[in-house]
XYZ file of C-alpha atoms in Angstrom:
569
model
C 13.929 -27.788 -26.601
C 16.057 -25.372 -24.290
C 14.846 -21.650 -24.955
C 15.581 -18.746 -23.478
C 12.379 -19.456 -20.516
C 14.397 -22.260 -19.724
C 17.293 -20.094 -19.445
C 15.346 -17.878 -17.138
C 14.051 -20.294 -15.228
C 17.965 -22.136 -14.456
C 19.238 -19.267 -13.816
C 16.681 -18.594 -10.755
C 17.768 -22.175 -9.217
C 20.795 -21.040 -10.112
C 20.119 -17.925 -7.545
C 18.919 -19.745 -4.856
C 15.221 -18.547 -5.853
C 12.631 -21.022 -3.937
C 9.907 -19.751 -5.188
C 8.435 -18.158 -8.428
C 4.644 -16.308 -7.221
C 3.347 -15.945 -10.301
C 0.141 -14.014 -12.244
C 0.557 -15.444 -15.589
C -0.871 -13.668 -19.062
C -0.744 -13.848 -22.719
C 3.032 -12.525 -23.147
C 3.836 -15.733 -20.794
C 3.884 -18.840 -23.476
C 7.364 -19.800 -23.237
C 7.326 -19.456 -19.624
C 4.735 -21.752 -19.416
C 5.970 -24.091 -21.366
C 9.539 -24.231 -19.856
C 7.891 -25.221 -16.921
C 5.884 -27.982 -18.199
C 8.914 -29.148 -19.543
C 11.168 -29.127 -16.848
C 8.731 -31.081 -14.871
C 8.258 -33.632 -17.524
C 11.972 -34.186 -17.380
C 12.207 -33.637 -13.201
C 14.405 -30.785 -13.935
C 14.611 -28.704 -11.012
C 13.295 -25.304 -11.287
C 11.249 -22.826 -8.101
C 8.171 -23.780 -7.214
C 5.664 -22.254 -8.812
C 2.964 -20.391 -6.751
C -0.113 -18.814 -8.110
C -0.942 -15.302 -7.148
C -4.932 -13.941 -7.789
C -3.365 -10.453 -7.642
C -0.172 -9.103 -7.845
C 0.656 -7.472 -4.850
C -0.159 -10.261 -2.733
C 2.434 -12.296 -4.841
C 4.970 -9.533 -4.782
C 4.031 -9.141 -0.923
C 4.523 -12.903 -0.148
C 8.271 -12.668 -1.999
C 9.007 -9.717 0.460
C 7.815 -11.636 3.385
C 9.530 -14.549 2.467
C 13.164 -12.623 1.692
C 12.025 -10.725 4.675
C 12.370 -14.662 6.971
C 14.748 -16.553 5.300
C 17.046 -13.619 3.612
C 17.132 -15.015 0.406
C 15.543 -13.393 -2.984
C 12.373 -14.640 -4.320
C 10.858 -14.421 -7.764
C 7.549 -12.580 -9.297
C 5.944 -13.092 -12.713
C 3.697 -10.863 -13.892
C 1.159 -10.014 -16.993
C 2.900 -7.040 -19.140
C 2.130 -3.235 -18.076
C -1.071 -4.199 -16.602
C 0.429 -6.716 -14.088
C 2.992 -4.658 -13.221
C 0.914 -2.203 -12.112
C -1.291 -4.261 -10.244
C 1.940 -4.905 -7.823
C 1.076 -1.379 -7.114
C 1.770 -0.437 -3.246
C 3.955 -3.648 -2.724
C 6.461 -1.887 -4.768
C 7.187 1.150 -2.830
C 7.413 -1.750 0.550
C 10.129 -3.507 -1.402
C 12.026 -0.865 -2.436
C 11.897 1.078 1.046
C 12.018 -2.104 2.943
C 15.127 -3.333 0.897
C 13.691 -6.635 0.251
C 15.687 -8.800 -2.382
C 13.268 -9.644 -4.952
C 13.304 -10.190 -8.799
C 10.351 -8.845 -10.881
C 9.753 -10.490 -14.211
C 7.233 -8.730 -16.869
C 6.623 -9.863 -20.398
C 6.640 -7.267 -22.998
C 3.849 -7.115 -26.041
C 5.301 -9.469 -28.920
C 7.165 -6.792 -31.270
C 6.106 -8.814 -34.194
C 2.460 -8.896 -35.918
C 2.746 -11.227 -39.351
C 4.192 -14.015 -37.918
C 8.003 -13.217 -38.323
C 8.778 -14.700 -35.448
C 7.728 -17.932 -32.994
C 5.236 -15.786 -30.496
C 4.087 -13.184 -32.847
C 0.997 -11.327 -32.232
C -2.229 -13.379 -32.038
C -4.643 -11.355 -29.939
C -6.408 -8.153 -30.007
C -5.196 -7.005 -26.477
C -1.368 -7.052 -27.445
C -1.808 -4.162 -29.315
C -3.515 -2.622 -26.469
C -0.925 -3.780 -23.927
C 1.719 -1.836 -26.325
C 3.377 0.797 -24.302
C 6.018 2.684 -24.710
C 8.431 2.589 -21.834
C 6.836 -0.107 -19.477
C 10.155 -0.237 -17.474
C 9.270 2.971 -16.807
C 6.547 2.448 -14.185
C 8.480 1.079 -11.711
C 11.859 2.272 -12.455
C 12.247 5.040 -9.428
C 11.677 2.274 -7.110
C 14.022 -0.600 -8.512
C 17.606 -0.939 -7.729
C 18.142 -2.152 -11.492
C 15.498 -2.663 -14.368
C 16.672 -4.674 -17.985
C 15.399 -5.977 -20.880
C 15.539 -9.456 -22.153
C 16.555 -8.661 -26.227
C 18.239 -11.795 -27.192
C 18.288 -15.237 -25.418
C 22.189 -15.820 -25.730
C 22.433 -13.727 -22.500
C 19.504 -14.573 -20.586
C 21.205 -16.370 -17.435
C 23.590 -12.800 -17.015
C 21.226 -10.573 -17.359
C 19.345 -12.482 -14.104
C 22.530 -12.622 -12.486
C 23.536 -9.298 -12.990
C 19.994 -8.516 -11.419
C 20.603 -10.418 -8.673
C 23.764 -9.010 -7.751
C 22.210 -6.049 -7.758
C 19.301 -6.794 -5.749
C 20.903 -9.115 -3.034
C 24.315 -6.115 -2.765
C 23.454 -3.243 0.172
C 21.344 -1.707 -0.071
C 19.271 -4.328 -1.197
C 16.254 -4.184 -2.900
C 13.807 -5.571 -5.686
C 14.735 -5.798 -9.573
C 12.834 -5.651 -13.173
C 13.303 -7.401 -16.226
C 11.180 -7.654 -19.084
C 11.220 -9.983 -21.969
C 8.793 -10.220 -25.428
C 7.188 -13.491 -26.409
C 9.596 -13.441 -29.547
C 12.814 -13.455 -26.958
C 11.718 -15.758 -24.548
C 10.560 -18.697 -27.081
C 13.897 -18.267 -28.854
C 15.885 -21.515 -29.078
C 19.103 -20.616 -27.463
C 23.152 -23.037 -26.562
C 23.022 -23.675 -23.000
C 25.278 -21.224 -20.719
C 27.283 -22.576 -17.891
C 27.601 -20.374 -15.142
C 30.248 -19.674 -12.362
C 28.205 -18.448 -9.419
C 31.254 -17.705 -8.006
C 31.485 -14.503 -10.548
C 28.259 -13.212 -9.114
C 27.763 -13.021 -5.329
C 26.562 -9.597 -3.744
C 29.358 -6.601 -3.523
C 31.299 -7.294 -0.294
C 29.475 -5.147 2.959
C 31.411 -1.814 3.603
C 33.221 -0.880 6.707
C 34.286 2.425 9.009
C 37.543 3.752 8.487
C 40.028 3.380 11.292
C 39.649 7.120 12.183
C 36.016 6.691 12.313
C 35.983 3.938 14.615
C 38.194 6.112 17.274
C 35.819 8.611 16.926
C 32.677 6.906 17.439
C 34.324 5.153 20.610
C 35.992 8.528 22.168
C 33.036 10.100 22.002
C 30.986 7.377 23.674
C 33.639 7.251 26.091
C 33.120 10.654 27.678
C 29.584 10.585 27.173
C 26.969 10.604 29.872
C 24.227 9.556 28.359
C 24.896 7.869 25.168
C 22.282 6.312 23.129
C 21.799 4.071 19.423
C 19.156 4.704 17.511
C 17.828 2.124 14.870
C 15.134 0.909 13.036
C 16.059 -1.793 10.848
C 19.891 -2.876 11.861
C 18.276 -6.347 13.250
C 17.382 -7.625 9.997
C 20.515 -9.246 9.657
C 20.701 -11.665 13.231
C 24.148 -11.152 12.746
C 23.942 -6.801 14.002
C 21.413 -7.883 16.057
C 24.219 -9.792 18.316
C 26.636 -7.019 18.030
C 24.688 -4.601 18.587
C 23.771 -6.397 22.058
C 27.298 -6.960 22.732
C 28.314 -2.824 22.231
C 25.591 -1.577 24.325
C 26.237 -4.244 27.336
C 29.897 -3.496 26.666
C 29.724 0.265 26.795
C 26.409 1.144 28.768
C 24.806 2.338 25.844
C 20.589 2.465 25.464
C 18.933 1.661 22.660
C 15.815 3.384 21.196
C 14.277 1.829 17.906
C 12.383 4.431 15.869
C 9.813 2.907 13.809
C 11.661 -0.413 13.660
C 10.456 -2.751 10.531
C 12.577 -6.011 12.287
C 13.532 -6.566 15.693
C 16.112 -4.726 16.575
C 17.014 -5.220 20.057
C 15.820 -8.078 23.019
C 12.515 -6.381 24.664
C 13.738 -8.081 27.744
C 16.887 -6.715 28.035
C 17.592 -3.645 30.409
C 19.189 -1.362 27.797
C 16.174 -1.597 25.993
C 14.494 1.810 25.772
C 11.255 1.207 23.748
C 10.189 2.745 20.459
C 8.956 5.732 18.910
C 6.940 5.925 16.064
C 4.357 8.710 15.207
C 3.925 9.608 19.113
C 3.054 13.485 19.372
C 5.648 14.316 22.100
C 9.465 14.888 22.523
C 11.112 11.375 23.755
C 12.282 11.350 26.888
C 15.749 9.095 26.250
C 16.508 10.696 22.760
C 15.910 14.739 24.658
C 18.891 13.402 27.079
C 21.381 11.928 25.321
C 24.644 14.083 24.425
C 25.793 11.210 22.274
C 23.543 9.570 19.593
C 24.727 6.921 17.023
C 21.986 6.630 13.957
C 22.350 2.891 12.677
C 20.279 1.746 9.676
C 17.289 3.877 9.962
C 15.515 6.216 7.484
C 13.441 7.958 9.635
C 15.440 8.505 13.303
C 13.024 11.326 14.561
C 10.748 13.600 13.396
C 11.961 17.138 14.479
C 9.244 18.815 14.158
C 7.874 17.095 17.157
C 11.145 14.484 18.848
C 14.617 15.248 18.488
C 17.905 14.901 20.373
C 19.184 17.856 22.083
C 20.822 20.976 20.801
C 24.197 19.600 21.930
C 24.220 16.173 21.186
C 27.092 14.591 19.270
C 25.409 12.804 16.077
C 27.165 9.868 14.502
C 25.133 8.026 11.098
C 26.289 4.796 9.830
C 23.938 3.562 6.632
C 24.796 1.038 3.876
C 22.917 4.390 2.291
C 23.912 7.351 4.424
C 22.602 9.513 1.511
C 19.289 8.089 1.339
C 19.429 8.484 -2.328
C 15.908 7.983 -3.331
C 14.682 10.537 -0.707
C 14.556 14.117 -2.277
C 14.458 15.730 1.402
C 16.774 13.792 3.842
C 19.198 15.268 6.225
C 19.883 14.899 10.358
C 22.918 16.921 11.815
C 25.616 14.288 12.032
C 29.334 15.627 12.454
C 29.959 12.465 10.528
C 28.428 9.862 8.574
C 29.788 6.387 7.256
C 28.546 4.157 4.156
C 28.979 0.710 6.083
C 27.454 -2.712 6.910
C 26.195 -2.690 10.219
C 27.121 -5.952 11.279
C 30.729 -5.042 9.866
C 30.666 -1.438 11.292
C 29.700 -3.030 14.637
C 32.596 -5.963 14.807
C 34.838 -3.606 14.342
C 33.742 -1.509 17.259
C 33.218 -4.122 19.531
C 36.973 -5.538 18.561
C 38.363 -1.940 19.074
C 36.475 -1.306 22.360
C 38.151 -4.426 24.125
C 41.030 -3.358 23.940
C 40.096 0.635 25.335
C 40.888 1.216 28.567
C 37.200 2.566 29.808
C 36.236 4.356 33.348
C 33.923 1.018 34.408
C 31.864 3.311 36.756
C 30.994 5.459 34.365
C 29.628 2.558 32.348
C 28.253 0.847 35.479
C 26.668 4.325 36.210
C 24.956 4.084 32.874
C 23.737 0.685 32.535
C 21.867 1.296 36.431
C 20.421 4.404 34.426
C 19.009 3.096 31.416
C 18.043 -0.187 33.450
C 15.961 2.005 36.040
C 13.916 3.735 33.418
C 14.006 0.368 31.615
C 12.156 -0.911 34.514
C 9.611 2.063 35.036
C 8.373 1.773 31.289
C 7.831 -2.312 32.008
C 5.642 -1.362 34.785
C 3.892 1.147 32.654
C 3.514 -1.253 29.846
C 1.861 -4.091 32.737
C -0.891 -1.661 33.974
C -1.699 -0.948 30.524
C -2.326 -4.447 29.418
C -4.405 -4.826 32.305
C -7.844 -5.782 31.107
C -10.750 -2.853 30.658
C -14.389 -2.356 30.023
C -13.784 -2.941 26.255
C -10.947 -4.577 24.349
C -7.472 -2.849 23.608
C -4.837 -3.522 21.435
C -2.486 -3.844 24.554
C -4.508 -6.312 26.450
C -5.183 -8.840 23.458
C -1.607 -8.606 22.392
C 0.038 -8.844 25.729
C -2.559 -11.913 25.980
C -1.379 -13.754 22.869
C 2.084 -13.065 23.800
C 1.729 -15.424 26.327
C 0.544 -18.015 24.032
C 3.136 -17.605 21.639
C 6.450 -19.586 21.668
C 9.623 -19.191 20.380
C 9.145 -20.406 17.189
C 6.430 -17.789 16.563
C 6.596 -14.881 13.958
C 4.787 -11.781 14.050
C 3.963 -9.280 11.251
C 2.912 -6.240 12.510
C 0.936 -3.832 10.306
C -1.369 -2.217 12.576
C -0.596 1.342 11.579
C -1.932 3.320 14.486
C -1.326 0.698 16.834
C 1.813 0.026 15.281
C 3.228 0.544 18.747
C 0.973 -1.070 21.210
C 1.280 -4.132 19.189
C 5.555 -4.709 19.373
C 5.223 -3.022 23.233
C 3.208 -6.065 24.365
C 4.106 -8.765 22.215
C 7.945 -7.530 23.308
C 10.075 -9.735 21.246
C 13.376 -11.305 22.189
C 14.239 -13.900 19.759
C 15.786 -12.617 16.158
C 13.488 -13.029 12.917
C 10.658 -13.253 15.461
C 8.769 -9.598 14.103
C 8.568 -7.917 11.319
C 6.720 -4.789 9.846
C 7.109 -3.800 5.898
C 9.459 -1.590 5.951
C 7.537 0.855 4.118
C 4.626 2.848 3.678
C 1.796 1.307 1.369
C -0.922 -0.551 3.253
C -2.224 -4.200 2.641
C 1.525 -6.160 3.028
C 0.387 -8.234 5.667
C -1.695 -11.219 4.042
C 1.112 -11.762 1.288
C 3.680 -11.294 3.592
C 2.309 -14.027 5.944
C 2.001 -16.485 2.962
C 5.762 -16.095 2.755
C 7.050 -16.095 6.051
C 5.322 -19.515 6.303
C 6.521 -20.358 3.284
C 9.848 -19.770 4.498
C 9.524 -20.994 7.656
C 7.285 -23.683 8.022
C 7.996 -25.170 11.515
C 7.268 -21.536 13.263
C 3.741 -20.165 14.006
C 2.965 -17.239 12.233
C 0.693 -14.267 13.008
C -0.297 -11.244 10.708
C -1.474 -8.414 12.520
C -3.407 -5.846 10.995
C -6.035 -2.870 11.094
C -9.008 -3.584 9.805
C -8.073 -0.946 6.468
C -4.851 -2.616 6.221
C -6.733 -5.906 6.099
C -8.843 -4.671 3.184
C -5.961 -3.319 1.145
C -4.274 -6.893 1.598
C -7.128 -8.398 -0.779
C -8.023 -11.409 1.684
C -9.898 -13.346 -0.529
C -6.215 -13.530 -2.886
C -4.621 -14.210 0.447
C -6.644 -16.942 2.099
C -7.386 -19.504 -1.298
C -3.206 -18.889 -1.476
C -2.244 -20.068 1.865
C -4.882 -22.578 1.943
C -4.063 -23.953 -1.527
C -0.116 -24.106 -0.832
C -0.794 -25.375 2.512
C 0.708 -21.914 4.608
C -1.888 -21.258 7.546
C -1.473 -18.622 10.020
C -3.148 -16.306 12.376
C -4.907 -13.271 11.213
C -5.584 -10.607 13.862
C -7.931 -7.680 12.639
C -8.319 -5.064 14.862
C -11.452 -3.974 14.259
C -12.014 0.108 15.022
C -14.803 0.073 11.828
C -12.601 3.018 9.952
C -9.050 4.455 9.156
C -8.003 6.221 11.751
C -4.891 7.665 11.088
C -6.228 10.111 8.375
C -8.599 11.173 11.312
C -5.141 11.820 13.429
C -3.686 13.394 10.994
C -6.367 15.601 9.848
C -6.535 16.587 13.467
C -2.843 17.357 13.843
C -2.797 19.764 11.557
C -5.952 21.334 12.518
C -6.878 20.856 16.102
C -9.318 23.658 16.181
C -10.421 23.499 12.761
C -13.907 22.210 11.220
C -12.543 17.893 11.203
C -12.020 18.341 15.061
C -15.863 19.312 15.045
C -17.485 16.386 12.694
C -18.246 13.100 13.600
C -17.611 11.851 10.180
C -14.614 12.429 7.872
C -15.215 9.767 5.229
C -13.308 7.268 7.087
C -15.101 5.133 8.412
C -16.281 1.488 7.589
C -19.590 0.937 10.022
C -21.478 -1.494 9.796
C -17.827 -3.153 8.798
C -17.374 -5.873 6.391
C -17.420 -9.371 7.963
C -13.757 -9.731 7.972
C -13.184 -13.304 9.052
C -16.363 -14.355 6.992
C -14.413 -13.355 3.943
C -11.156 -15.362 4.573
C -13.661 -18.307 5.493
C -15.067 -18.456 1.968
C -12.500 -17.588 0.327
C -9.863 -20.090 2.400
C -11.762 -22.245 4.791
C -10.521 -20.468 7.449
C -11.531 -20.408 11.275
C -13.566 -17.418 11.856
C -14.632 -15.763 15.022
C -15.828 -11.836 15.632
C -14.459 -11.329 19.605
C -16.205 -8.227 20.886
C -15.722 -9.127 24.671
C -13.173 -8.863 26.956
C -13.792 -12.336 27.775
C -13.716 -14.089 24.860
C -10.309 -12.890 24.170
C -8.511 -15.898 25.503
C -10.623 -18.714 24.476
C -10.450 -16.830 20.854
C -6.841 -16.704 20.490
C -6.116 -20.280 21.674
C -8.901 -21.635 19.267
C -7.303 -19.958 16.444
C -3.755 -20.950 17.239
C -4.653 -24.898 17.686
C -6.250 -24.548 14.324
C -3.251 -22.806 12.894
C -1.082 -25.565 14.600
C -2.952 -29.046 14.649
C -5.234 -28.658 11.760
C -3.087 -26.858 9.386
C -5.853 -24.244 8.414
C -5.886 -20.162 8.905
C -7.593 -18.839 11.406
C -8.890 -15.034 11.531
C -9.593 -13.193 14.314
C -12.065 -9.928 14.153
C -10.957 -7.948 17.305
C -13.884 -5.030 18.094
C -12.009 -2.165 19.126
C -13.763 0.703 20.852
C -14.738 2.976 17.504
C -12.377 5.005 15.837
């Protein structure tokens, strides 16, 4: 019997969806069912991967659209699943991850009327009356399933919406009634429903851009996000070189820009002082980034020449948004950048002045390396910059890191200085516990690479480990787990203290953040997953620690968690 759940489910393989990470429920018959069938009849459908809790399956579809670029599929138990994918929402949405959200609604039946009518107490309970609702601020499109005639469209309509710039995760809901419904198979022309083609600068804006770069002195890109598509990543590389142009990433969620390289000016994330490179420059181009500065503290001087080029310029979700650019452009930035780097080869330029900037920005390029070397330098007690800048010299080039270490956000991407593209990530947003789910993904994704997740230890609690490990031991997707381990949250403590330097916080020892004695972190991914766990609290176990737990990632196929003892937050 074909029904609208098997509609559903070819449209998905339709879509390119690999994987479905599901949390089944009671509104989820049909669904079930479908994919019994299918497998009965080796009818290819996504692999179906089972998800304890929701935002670890909603975090592992980020992770792996994140790696691979290609939407993934959640399922999810009525209202009370969909609000268990609780923080993982907001990452989607602000990290513009492709992903399709699927919700079953309470049966709208109760006598029997209809095949899937109301049978238990808690679909009355699970009655609401605008479940779309929840979620619908952070979705780029949100539908209901009402008859099964249409079934395939309405996920394809979805799609186009989620996989067209900006991108970003979808919601569709369906009632038992609808999705058991017998339903005339659709054929589909995929053709009819690729992604809106990526925008592009205007002529005039590309002269602009370029003249003013051109009789610049100190001219500067700042990003945060353009290298999730490999494709900017290259032209971007190729404009700088081309032009003698640095590059700054401000709280980049991909990488952006080769560490190695000499234009390479470093990040800025929360730091509490001006940057050096952005207080200079007289020309800045914004590319892809929500959050460029933060003027209260960092910001590009008075007479700087701003440029902005967005796929969302507007930042349409964000109530307060604004920087003072004297013009802004809705474009792709691997499109907006082609067509710069096509225009610029044919520009006469004054090659000293670039030569004169590319020796700048290399110099200080080569002061912060040095700076970055005596900080990795082993201490008294562990830092985040010595164990990174350690495993970074363990790590290939077929290695992946996720980096969610919040206050050492920084440290963590200085010292494990990525070159290759797709090789780090970060969420993209702002709710904590992505990393676990995310990891699952990114292996499932990319199986052949080495993956590491690393994470503070709060960020490691939010993640819900004990979901995380039985997933990516039962679906075969090990990795390395770093948990820097300060025994608290400490960037409510920084933040209290930012505010109010002088005030009572600055004078109390503890502010309700702090976890001490600390959970045994890598004792709770070994029951849970079998994983390889190991507390390193000396400087000297560091190296033995991380090569351990990346031969058990690598030869034995298992996770391996390591619970890094930083000095005390």
């Amino acid at each position: 019997m074909y029904t609208a759940s098997s509609a559903f489910l070819e449209a998905l393989t339709e879509a390119g969806v690999s994987y479905i990470f599901a949390n089944f429920g009671s509104d989820h018959p049909a669904l079930v069912e479908a994919i019994a069938e299918a497998r009965a009849n080796g009818r290819k459908i996504p692999k179906v991967v089972t998800a304890p809790f929701e935002m670890v399956g909603l975090s592992a579809a980020q992770g792996f659209a994140q790696v691979s670029g290609k939407p993934q599929a959640v399922v999810v138990h009525v209202e009370c699943g969909t609000q268990s994918l609780a923080g993982a929402v907001h990452n989607a949405a602000k990290g513009r991850s492709p992903v399709l959200i699927f919700a079953g609604l309470s049966p709208f039946t109760q006598d029997g009327e209809l095949k899937g009518s109301r049978n238990e107490f808690i679909q009355w309970i699970q009655d609401v009356y605008d479940q779309r609702g929840i979620v619908r601020e952070y979705m780029k499109y949100d539908n209901e399933f009402r008859t099964g005639t249409n079934v395939k469209q309405i996920v394809h309509r979805a799609m186009q919406f989620a996989t067209s710039d900006p991108k970003g995760p979808v919601y569709l809901v369906g009632a038992r009634e609808v999705m058991e419904e017998e339903v005339t198979p659709v054929a589909i022309d995929m053709a009819h429903w690729r992604p809106v083609q990526p925008g592009a600068l205007t002529a005039e804006g590309v002269d602009a851009i370029l003249s003013a770069i051109a009789g610049a002195r100190r001219p500067i890109v700042v990003t945060s996000f353009a290298g999730r598509n490999p494709e900017a990543l290259g032209e971007l590389v190729r404009f700088c070189e081309a032009l003698g142009v640095g590059l700054l990433e401000s709280v980049p969620s991909a990488l952006n820009f080769p560490h190695s390289n000499p234009l390479y000016q470093g990040s800025h994330w929360n730091h509490p002082f001006q940057n050096p490179v952005l207080a200079e420059a007289d020309v800045v181009l914004v590319l892809d980034s929500d959050v460029p500065w933060i003027p209260t503290v960092s910001r590009p001087r008075a007479d700087a020449t701003i440029f902005h080029i967005d796929v969302d310029p507007l930042k349409a979700s964000m109530p307060l948004w604004y920087i003072p650019a004297v013009q802004s452009f809705r474009a792709d930035a691997a499109t907006a950048l082609r067509q710069l780097n096509r225009r610029a080869a044919a520009l006469a330029l004054d090659m000293d002045v670039v030569a004169e900037r590319r020796a700048h920005y290399a110099g200080l390029h080569q002061r912060r390396g040095a700076w970055l070397a005596e900080r990795a330098k082993p201490a008294e007690h562990l830092t985040t910059e010595y164990v990174m800048a350690r495993l970074r010299t363990m790590l290939g080039k077929d290695s992946i890191v996720l980096n969610e270490g919040i206050t050492n956000y920084p440290e963590i991407l200085d010292h494990i200085a990525p070159d290759e593209p797709g090789t780090f990530f970060a969420s993209g947003g702002g709710s904590l516990g992505w990393n676990g789910g995310a990891a699952i993904g990114a292996k499932l994704a990319a199986p052949d690479k080495t993956v590491v997740a690393v994470t503070g230890d709060g960020s490691y609690m939010f993640s819900i480990p004990s979901s995380v490990h039985w997933m990516a031991r039962h679906y075969k997707a090990p990795f390395l787990h770093i948990v820097l381990n300060n025994r608290g949250w400490k960037a409510p403590r920084f933040s209290a203290l930012a505010v109010h330097p002088a005030g009572y916080a600055a004078n109390t020892a503890d502010l309700d953040v702090n976890f001490d004695p600390p959970p045994d972190y890598a004792g709770i991914a070994a029951a849970a997953g079998g994983a390889y766990a190991r507390a390193v609290k000396e400087v000297s176990d560091v190296d033995a620690a991380l090569a351990e737990g990346l031969r058990v990632v690598r030869e034995e196929g298992r996770c391996a968690v390591l619970d890094i003892w930083l000095p005390r937050g």
